[in-house]
Amino acid sequence: MPRVFVQGSPAGYYPRYAPEAGRGAVRRITEVGEEVLHRPCRDVTEFGPDLAALIDDMFRTMYVAEGAGLAANQVGVDLRLFVYDCPDDAGVRHVGHIVNPVLETPTHERRLLDEGEGCLSVPGAVMAVPRPDRAVVRGQDRDGRPVVVEGTGYFARCLAHETDHTNGAIYLDRLSKREKRDALRQMADRRDEVYARRAANAEALSA
């Protein structure tokens, strides 16, 4: 079994950080409550250097924030797009980006996993959220070519979570009112610590 999949295809050696991150710049991550996170994003219709540069920035920002995925509206850009660098439950690494993602959740042999989930736009909070243990996302790459990515376990959770972002939803929307209040309390308690760690990571990545 290959240990790394890039854009849904098996790869040999792959560096610690996606090459895109070396070309990118760190952007500010939006937080829960900001309008761009709570409305459906626009389809990407123009493929070119501006889109490629956005993807580069998103990879670098994701690594600095210690995330497994990052959607464009999390850096304030109203477009249907996300990047990811995420392991599955077997330890296989999945790296890539998906433009105009459409999530498919297989109806046969599907299990719901009620496990901890966080979000870079809700810094410091982790809550249990039920998600299917398998997911398939169809979309395009930065050049407009079709791409299909399938995930299981934690990676399936990542694919569903990031596709939710492009539809204007965050994981707090899947919680009860009491659970949401708990998540926001966690965020208030841990936010400063998270931002200090991100600042240190940005400095280390630039060294």
PDB file of C-alpha atoms in Angstrom:
ATOM      1  CA  MET A   1       0.000   0.000   0.000  1.00  0.00           C
ATOM      2  CA  PRO A   2       1.495   3.402  -0.947  1.00  0.00           C
ATOM      3  CA  ARG A   3       2.171   5.637   2.046  1.00  0.00           C
ATOM      4  CA  VAL A   4       1.349   8.894   0.263  1.00  0.00           C
ATOM      5  CA  PHE A   5      -1.421   9.897  -2.142  1.00  0.00           C
ATOM      6  CA  VAL A   6      -1.191  13.232  -3.955  1.00  0.00           C
ATOM      7  CA  GLN A   7      -4.337  14.504  -5.679  1.00  0.00           C
ATOM      8  CA  GLY A   8      -5.836  11.070  -5.074  1.00  0.00           C
ATOM      9  CA  SER A   9      -3.031   9.179  -6.845  1.00  0.00           C
ATOM     10  CA  PRO A  10      -0.226   7.139  -5.224  1.00  0.00           C
ATOM     11  CA  ALA A  11       3.158   8.848  -5.012  1.00  0.00           C
ATOM     12  CA  GLY A  12       6.666   7.841  -4.030  1.00  0.00           C
ATOM     13  CA  TYR A  13       8.771  10.141  -1.879  1.00  0.00           C
ATOM     14  CA  TYR A  14       7.033  13.315  -0.785  1.00  0.00           C
ATOM     15  CA  PRO A  15       8.541  16.138   1.298  1.00  0.00           C
ATOM     16  CA  ARG A  16       7.416  17.092   4.793  1.00  0.00           C
ATOM     17  CA  TYR A  17       5.637  20.149   3.408  1.00  0.00           C
ATOM     18  CA  ALA A  18       3.863  20.374   0.068  1.00  0.00           C
ATOM     19  CA  PRO A  19       6.042  22.337  -2.409  1.00  0.00           C
ATOM     20  CA  GLU A  20       3.245  24.891  -2.764  1.00  0.00           C
ATOM     21  CA  ALA A  21       3.931  26.101   0.778  1.00  0.00           C
ATOM     22  CA  GLY A  22       7.427  27.198  -0.211  1.00  0.00           C
ATOM     23  CA  ARG A  23       5.955  29.594  -2.758  1.00  0.00           C
ATOM     24  CA  GLY A  24       3.130  30.875  -0.572  1.00  0.00           C
ATOM     25  CA  ALA A  25       2.587  33.563   2.028  1.00  0.00           C
ATOM     26  CA  VAL A  26       0.738  33.262   5.330  1.00  0.00           C
ATOM     27  CA  ARG A  27      -2.744  34.770   5.329  1.00  0.00           C
ATOM     28  CA  ARG A  28      -5.004  35.675   8.228  1.00  0.00           C
ATOM     29  CA  ILE A  29      -7.459  32.912   9.182  1.00  0.00           C
ATOM     30  CA  THR A  30     -11.067  34.008   9.542  1.00  0.00           C
ATOM     31  CA  GLU A  31     -12.985  33.155  12.721  1.00  0.00           C
ATOM     32  CA  VAL A  32     -16.479  31.922  13.499  1.00  0.00           C
ATOM     33  CA  GLY A  33     -18.945  34.796  13.196  1.00  0.00           C
ATOM     34  CA  GLU A  34     -17.328  36.385  10.138  1.00  0.00           C
ATOM     35  CA  GLU A  35     -19.804  36.519   7.274  1.00  0.00           C
ATOM     36  CA  VAL A  36     -17.581  34.841   4.679  1.00  0.00           C
ATOM     37  CA  LEU A  37     -17.654  31.616   6.727  1.00  0.00           C
ATOM     38  CA  HIS A  38     -21.421  31.473   6.913  1.00  0.00           C
ATOM     39  CA  ARG A  39     -22.559  31.729   3.304  1.00  0.00           C
ATOM     40  CA  PRO A  40     -22.029  29.384   0.331  1.00  0.00           C
ATOM     41  CA  CYS A  41     -18.919  30.203  -1.678  1.00  0.00           C
ATOM     42  CA  ARG A  42     -18.846  31.039  -5.385  1.00  0.00           C
ATOM     43  CA  ASP A  43     -17.781  28.456  -7.948  1.00  0.00           C
ATOM     44  CA  VAL A  44     -14.288  28.889  -9.342  1.00  0.00           C
ATOM     45  CA  THR A  45     -14.612  29.777 -13.032  1.00  0.00           C
ATOM     46  CA  GLU A  46     -11.147  31.175 -13.765  1.00  0.00           C
ATOM     47  CA  PHE A  47      -8.126  28.879 -13.656  1.00  0.00           C
ATOM     48  CA  GLY A  48      -4.737  30.521 -13.850  1.00  0.00           C
ATOM     49  CA  PRO A  49      -1.896  32.117 -11.891  1.00  0.00           C
ATOM     50  CA  ASP A  50      -4.134  33.895  -9.375  1.00  0.00           C
ATOM     51  CA  LEU A  51      -5.789  30.622  -8.369  1.00  0.00           C
ATOM     52  CA  ALA A  52      -2.410  28.873  -8.185  1.00  0.00           C
ATOM     53  CA  ALA A  53      -1.037  31.638  -5.942  1.00  0.00           C
ATOM     54  CA  LEU A  54      -4.064  31.350  -3.643  1.00  0.00           C
ATOM     55  CA  ILE A  55      -3.490  27.597  -3.325  1.00  0.00           C
ATOM     56  CA  ASP A  56       0.183  28.231  -2.474  1.00  0.00           C
ATOM     57  CA  ASP A  57      -0.827  30.687   0.251  1.00  0.00           C
ATOM     58  CA  MET A  58      -3.434  28.295   1.628  1.00  0.00           C
ATOM     59  CA  PHE A  59      -0.917  25.459   1.985  1.00  0.00           C
ATOM     60  CA  ARG A  60       1.525  27.678   3.866  1.00  0.00           C
ATOM     61  CA  THR A  61      -1.215  29.069   6.091  1.00  0.00           C
ATOM     62  CA  MET A  62      -2.515  25.562   6.848  1.00  0.00           C
ATOM     63  CA  TYR A  63       0.928  24.350   7.939  1.00  0.00           C
ATOM     64  CA  VAL A  64       1.527  27.390  10.148  1.00  0.00           C
ATOM     65  CA  ALA A  65      -1.836  26.779  11.832  1.00  0.00           C
ATOM     66  CA  GLU A  66      -1.139  23.028  12.221  1.00  0.00           C
ATOM     67  CA  GLY A  67      -4.245  22.121  10.261  1.00  0.00           C
ATOM     68  CA  ALA A  68      -5.160  19.039   8.244  1.00  0.00           C
ATOM     69  CA  GLY A  69      -7.206  21.085   5.773  1.00  0.00           C
ATOM     70  CA  LEU A  70      -8.085  24.676   4.952  1.00  0.00           C
ATOM     71  CA  ALA A  71     -10.851  26.169   2.817  1.00  0.00           C
ATOM     72  CA  ALA A  72     -10.560  29.402   0.851  1.00  0.00           C
ATOM     73  CA  ASN A  73     -13.182  31.220   2.915  1.00  0.00           C
ATOM     74  CA  GLN A  74     -11.002  30.526   5.961  1.00  0.00           C
ATOM     75  CA  VAL A  75      -8.515  32.999   4.461  1.00  0.00           C
ATOM     76  CA  GLY A  76     -11.321  35.374   3.512  1.00  0.00           C
ATOM     77  CA  VAL A  77     -11.711  34.329  -0.136  1.00  0.00           C
ATOM     78  CA  ASP A  78     -15.244  33.559  -1.299  1.00  0.00           C
ATOM     79  CA  LEU A  79     -14.402  30.612  -3.584  1.00  0.00           C
ATOM     80  CA  ARG A  80     -15.188  26.882  -3.540  1.00  0.00           C
ATOM     81  CA  LEU A  81     -11.736  25.468  -2.896  1.00  0.00           C
ATOM     82  CA  PHE A  82      -9.798  23.679  -0.184  1.00  0.00           C
ATOM     83  CA  VAL A  83      -6.337  22.228   0.418  1.00  0.00           C
ATOM     84  CA  TYR A  84      -5.435  19.291   2.639  1.00  0.00           C
ATOM     85  CA  ASP A  85      -2.517  17.339   4.100  1.00  0.00           C
ATOM     86  CA  CYS A  86      -4.154  14.695   6.231  1.00  0.00           C
ATOM     87  CA  PRO A  87      -3.539  11.104   7.344  1.00  0.00           C
ATOM     88  CA  ASP A  88      -6.196   8.416   7.292  1.00  0.00           C
ATOM     89  CA  ASP A  89      -6.669   5.930  10.113  1.00  0.00           C
ATOM     90  CA  ALA A  90      -4.104   3.589   8.548  1.00  0.00           C
ATOM     91  CA  GLY A  91      -1.440   6.288   8.656  1.00  0.00           C
ATOM     92  CA  VAL A  92      -1.487   6.897   4.906  1.00  0.00           C
ATOM     93  CA  ARG A  93      -0.867  10.541   4.065  1.00  0.00           C
ATOM     94  CA  HIS A  94      -3.139  12.391   1.631  1.00  0.00           C
ATOM     95  CA  VAL A  95      -2.071  15.733   0.129  1.00  0.00           C
ATOM     96  CA  GLY A  96      -3.734  17.940  -2.433  1.00  0.00           C
ATOM     97  CA  HIS A  97      -6.294  20.568  -3.315  1.00  0.00           C
ATOM     98  CA  ILE A  98      -9.828  20.378  -4.702  1.00  0.00           C
ATOM     99  CA  VAL A  99     -11.596  23.130  -6.624  1.00  0.00           C
ATOM    100  CA  ASN A 100     -15.418  23.200  -6.773  1.00  0.00           C
ATOM    101  CA  PRO A 101     -15.758  20.125  -4.512  1.00  0.00           C
ATOM    102  CA  VAL A 102     -18.878  17.972  -4.436  1.00  0.00           C
ATOM    103  CA  LEU A 103     -19.128  15.497  -1.551  1.00  0.00           C
ATOM    104  CA  GLU A 104     -20.524  12.015  -1.997  1.00  0.00           C
ATOM    105  CA  THR A 105     -21.114   9.850   1.064  1.00  0.00           C
ATOM    106  CA  PRO A 106     -21.560   6.185   0.107  1.00  0.00           C
ATOM    107  CA  THR A 107     -24.866   4.820   1.367  1.00  0.00           C
ATOM    108  CA  HIS A 108     -23.760   1.172   1.477  1.00  0.00           C
ATOM    109  CA  GLU A 109     -21.527  -0.133   4.250  1.00  0.00           C
ATOM    110  CA  ARG A 110     -21.433   3.316   5.854  1.00  0.00           C
ATOM    111  CA  ARG A 111     -20.705   3.812   9.542  1.00  0.00           C
ATOM    112  CA  LEU A 112     -20.924   7.011  11.541  1.00  0.00           C
ATOM    113  CA  LEU A 113     -17.876   7.833  13.642  1.00  0.00           C
ATOM    114  CA  ASP A 114     -18.534  10.154  16.583  1.00  0.00           C
ATOM    115  CA  GLU A 115     -15.033  11.509  17.159  1.00  0.00           C
ATOM    116  CA  GLY A 116     -13.289  14.731  18.098  1.00  0.00           C
ATOM    117  CA  GLU A 117     -13.199  17.475  15.502  1.00  0.00           C
ATOM    118  CA  GLY A 118     -11.660  20.933  15.511  1.00  0.00           C
ATOM    119  CA  CYS A 119     -11.492  23.850  13.113  1.00  0.00           C
ATOM    120  CA  LEU A 120      -8.834  26.475  12.448  1.00  0.00           C
ATOM    121  CA  SER A 121     -11.609  29.083  12.441  1.00  0.00           C
ATOM    122  CA  VAL A 122     -12.683  28.003  15.951  1.00  0.00           C
ATOM    123  CA  PRO A 123      -9.176  28.027  17.451  1.00  0.00           C
ATOM    124  CA  GLY A 124      -8.649  25.780  20.446  1.00  0.00           C
ATOM    125  CA  ALA A 125     -12.026  24.022  20.499  1.00  0.00           C
ATOM    126  CA  VAL A 126     -12.517  20.284  19.925  1.00  0.00           C
ATOM    127  CA  MET A 127     -15.937  18.615  19.977  1.00  0.00           C
ATOM    128  CA  ALA A 128     -17.315  15.197  19.061  1.00  0.00           C
ATOM    129  CA  VAL A 129     -19.098  15.330  15.694  1.00  0.00           C
ATOM    130  CA  PRO A 130     -20.635  12.297  13.942  1.00  0.00           C
ATOM    131  CA  ARG A 131     -19.334  11.856  10.391  1.00  0.00           C
ATOM    132  CA  PRO A 132     -19.455   8.981   7.875  1.00  0.00           C
ATOM    133  CA  ASP A 133     -16.332   6.798   7.900  1.00  0.00           C
ATOM    134  CA  ARG A 134     -16.029   7.024   4.092  1.00  0.00           C
ATOM    135  CA  ALA A 135     -16.275   9.990   1.735  1.00  0.00           C
ATOM    136  CA  VAL A 136     -15.671  10.737  -1.929  1.00  0.00           C
ATOM    137  CA  VAL A 137     -15.114  14.262  -3.234  1.00  0.00           C
ATOM    138  CA  ARG A 138     -15.239  15.122  -6.926  1.00  0.00           C
ATOM    139  CA  GLY A 139     -13.971  18.408  -8.302  1.00  0.00           C
ATOM    140  CA  GLN A 140     -11.157  19.928 -10.300  1.00  0.00           C
ATOM    141  CA  ASP A 141      -7.494  20.756  -9.844  1.00  0.00           C
ATOM    142  CA  ARG A 142      -5.874  24.170 -10.267  1.00  0.00           C
ATOM    143  CA  ASP A 143      -5.810  23.692 -14.040  1.00  0.00           C
ATOM    144  CA  GLY A 144      -9.471  22.699 -14.292  1.00  0.00           C
ATOM    145  CA  ARG A 145      -8.812  18.987 -14.779  1.00  0.00           C
ATOM    146  CA  PRO A 146     -11.227  16.529 -13.100  1.00  0.00           C
ATOM    147  CA  VAL A 147     -10.100  15.005  -9.811  1.00  0.00           C
ATOM    148  CA  VAL A 148     -11.660  12.398  -7.525  1.00  0.00           C
ATOM    149  CA  VAL A 149     -10.429  11.846  -3.973  1.00  0.00           C
ATOM    150  CA  GLU A 150     -11.666   9.101  -1.657  1.00  0.00           C
ATOM    151  CA  GLY A 151     -11.022   8.953   2.055  1.00  0.00           C
ATOM    152  CA  THR A 152     -11.713   6.778   5.070  1.00  0.00           C
ATOM    153  CA  GLY A 153     -11.683   7.480   8.799  1.00  0.00           C
ATOM    154  CA  TYR A 154     -10.038  10.737   9.790  1.00  0.00           C
ATOM    155  CA  PHE A 155      -9.380  11.701   6.171  1.00  0.00           C
ATOM    156  CA  ALA A 156     -13.058  11.173   5.309  1.00  0.00           C
ATOM    157  CA  ARG A 157     -13.849  13.545   8.193  1.00  0.00           C
ATOM    158  CA  CYS A 158     -11.435  16.095   6.742  1.00  0.00           C
ATOM    159  CA  LEU A 159     -13.008  15.890   3.271  1.00  0.00           C
ATOM    160  CA  ALA A 160     -16.510  16.346   4.693  1.00  0.00           C
ATOM    161  CA  HIS A 161     -15.430  19.173   7.013  1.00  0.00           C
ATOM    162  CA  GLU A 162     -13.706  21.159   4.262  1.00  0.00           C
ATOM    163  CA  THR A 163     -16.517  20.644   1.755  1.00  0.00           C
ATOM    164  CA  ASP A 164     -18.906  21.926   4.421  1.00  0.00           C
ATOM    165  CA  HIS A 165     -16.850  25.126   4.552  1.00  0.00           C
ATOM    166  CA  THR A 166     -17.319  25.708   0.828  1.00  0.00           C
ATOM    167  CA  ASN A 167     -21.075  25.371   1.379  1.00  0.00           C
ATOM    168  CA  GLY A 168     -21.038  28.024   4.101  1.00  0.00           C
ATOM    169  CA  ALA A 169     -21.240  25.632   7.060  1.00  0.00           C
ATOM    170  CA  ILE A 170     -18.883  25.032   9.986  1.00  0.00           C
ATOM    171  CA  TYR A 171     -18.814  22.083  12.330  1.00  0.00           C
ATOM    172  CA  LEU A 172     -20.470  24.097  15.091  1.00  0.00           C
ATOM    173  CA  ASP A 173     -23.624  24.046  12.957  1.00  0.00           C
ATOM    174  CA  ARG A 174     -23.804  20.291  13.575  1.00  0.00           C
ATOM    175  CA  LEU A 175     -23.813  20.700  17.364  1.00  0.00           C
ATOM    176  CA  SER A 176     -26.600  21.322  19.864  1.00  0.00           C
ATOM    177  CA  LYS A 177     -26.871  24.800  21.397  1.00  0.00           C
ATOM    178  CA  ARG A 178     -25.265  23.558  24.601  1.00  0.00           C
ATOM    179  CA  GLU A 179     -22.385  21.914  22.729  1.00  0.00           C
ATOM    180  CA  LYS A 180     -21.854  25.043  20.667  1.00  0.00           C
ATOM    181  CA  ARG A 181     -21.616  27.144  23.831  1.00  0.00           C
ATOM    182  CA  ASP A 182     -19.053  24.664  25.184  1.00  0.00           C
ATOM    183  CA  ALA A 183     -16.981  24.961  21.983  1.00  0.00           C
ATOM    184  CA  LEU A 184     -17.029  28.752  22.128  1.00  0.00           C
ATOM    185  CA  ARG A 185     -15.931  28.639  25.783  1.00  0.00           C
ATOM    186  CA  GLN A 186     -13.012  26.396  24.789  1.00  0.00           C
ATOM    187  CA  MET A 187     -12.109  28.874  22.066  1.00  0.00           C
ATOM    188  CA  ALA A 188     -12.168  31.797  24.490  1.00  0.00           C
ATOM    189  CA  ASP A 189      -9.930  29.912  26.939  1.00  0.00           C
ATOM    190  CA  ARG A 190      -7.361  28.667  24.404  1.00  0.00           C
ATOM    191  CA  ARG A 191      -7.378  31.247  21.611  1.00  0.00           C
ATOM    192  CA  ASP A 192      -4.324  33.214  22.805  1.00  0.00           C
ATOM    193  CA  GLU A 193      -2.296  30.033  23.202  1.00  0.00           C
ATOM    194  CA  VAL A 194      -3.229  28.900  19.679  1.00  0.00           C
ATOM    195  CA  TYR A 195      -2.258  32.231  18.144  1.00  0.00           C
ATOM    196  CA  ALA A 196       1.082  32.252  19.961  1.00  0.00           C
ATOM    197  CA  ARG A 197       1.849  28.814  18.569  1.00  0.00           C
ATOM    198  CA  ARG A 198       0.879  29.907  15.047  1.00  0.00           C
ATOM    199  CA  ALA A 199       3.200  32.905  15.281  1.00  0.00           C
ATOM    200  CA  ALA A 200       6.075  30.664  16.377  1.00  0.00           C
ATOM    201  CA  ASN A 201       5.350  28.237  13.544  1.00  0.00           C
ATOM    202  CA  ALA A 202       5.342  31.061  10.982  1.00  0.00           C
ATOM    203  CA  GLU A 203       8.749  32.183  12.177  1.00  0.00           C
ATOM    204  CA  ALA A 204      10.137  28.640  12.128  1.00  0.00           C
ATOM    205  CA  LEU A 205       8.802  27.933   8.625  1.00  0.00           C
ATOM    206  CA  SER A 206      10.413  31.122   7.328  1.00  0.00           C
ATOM    207  CA  ALA A 207      13.814  30.297   8.849  1.00  0.00           C
TER     208      ALA A 207
END
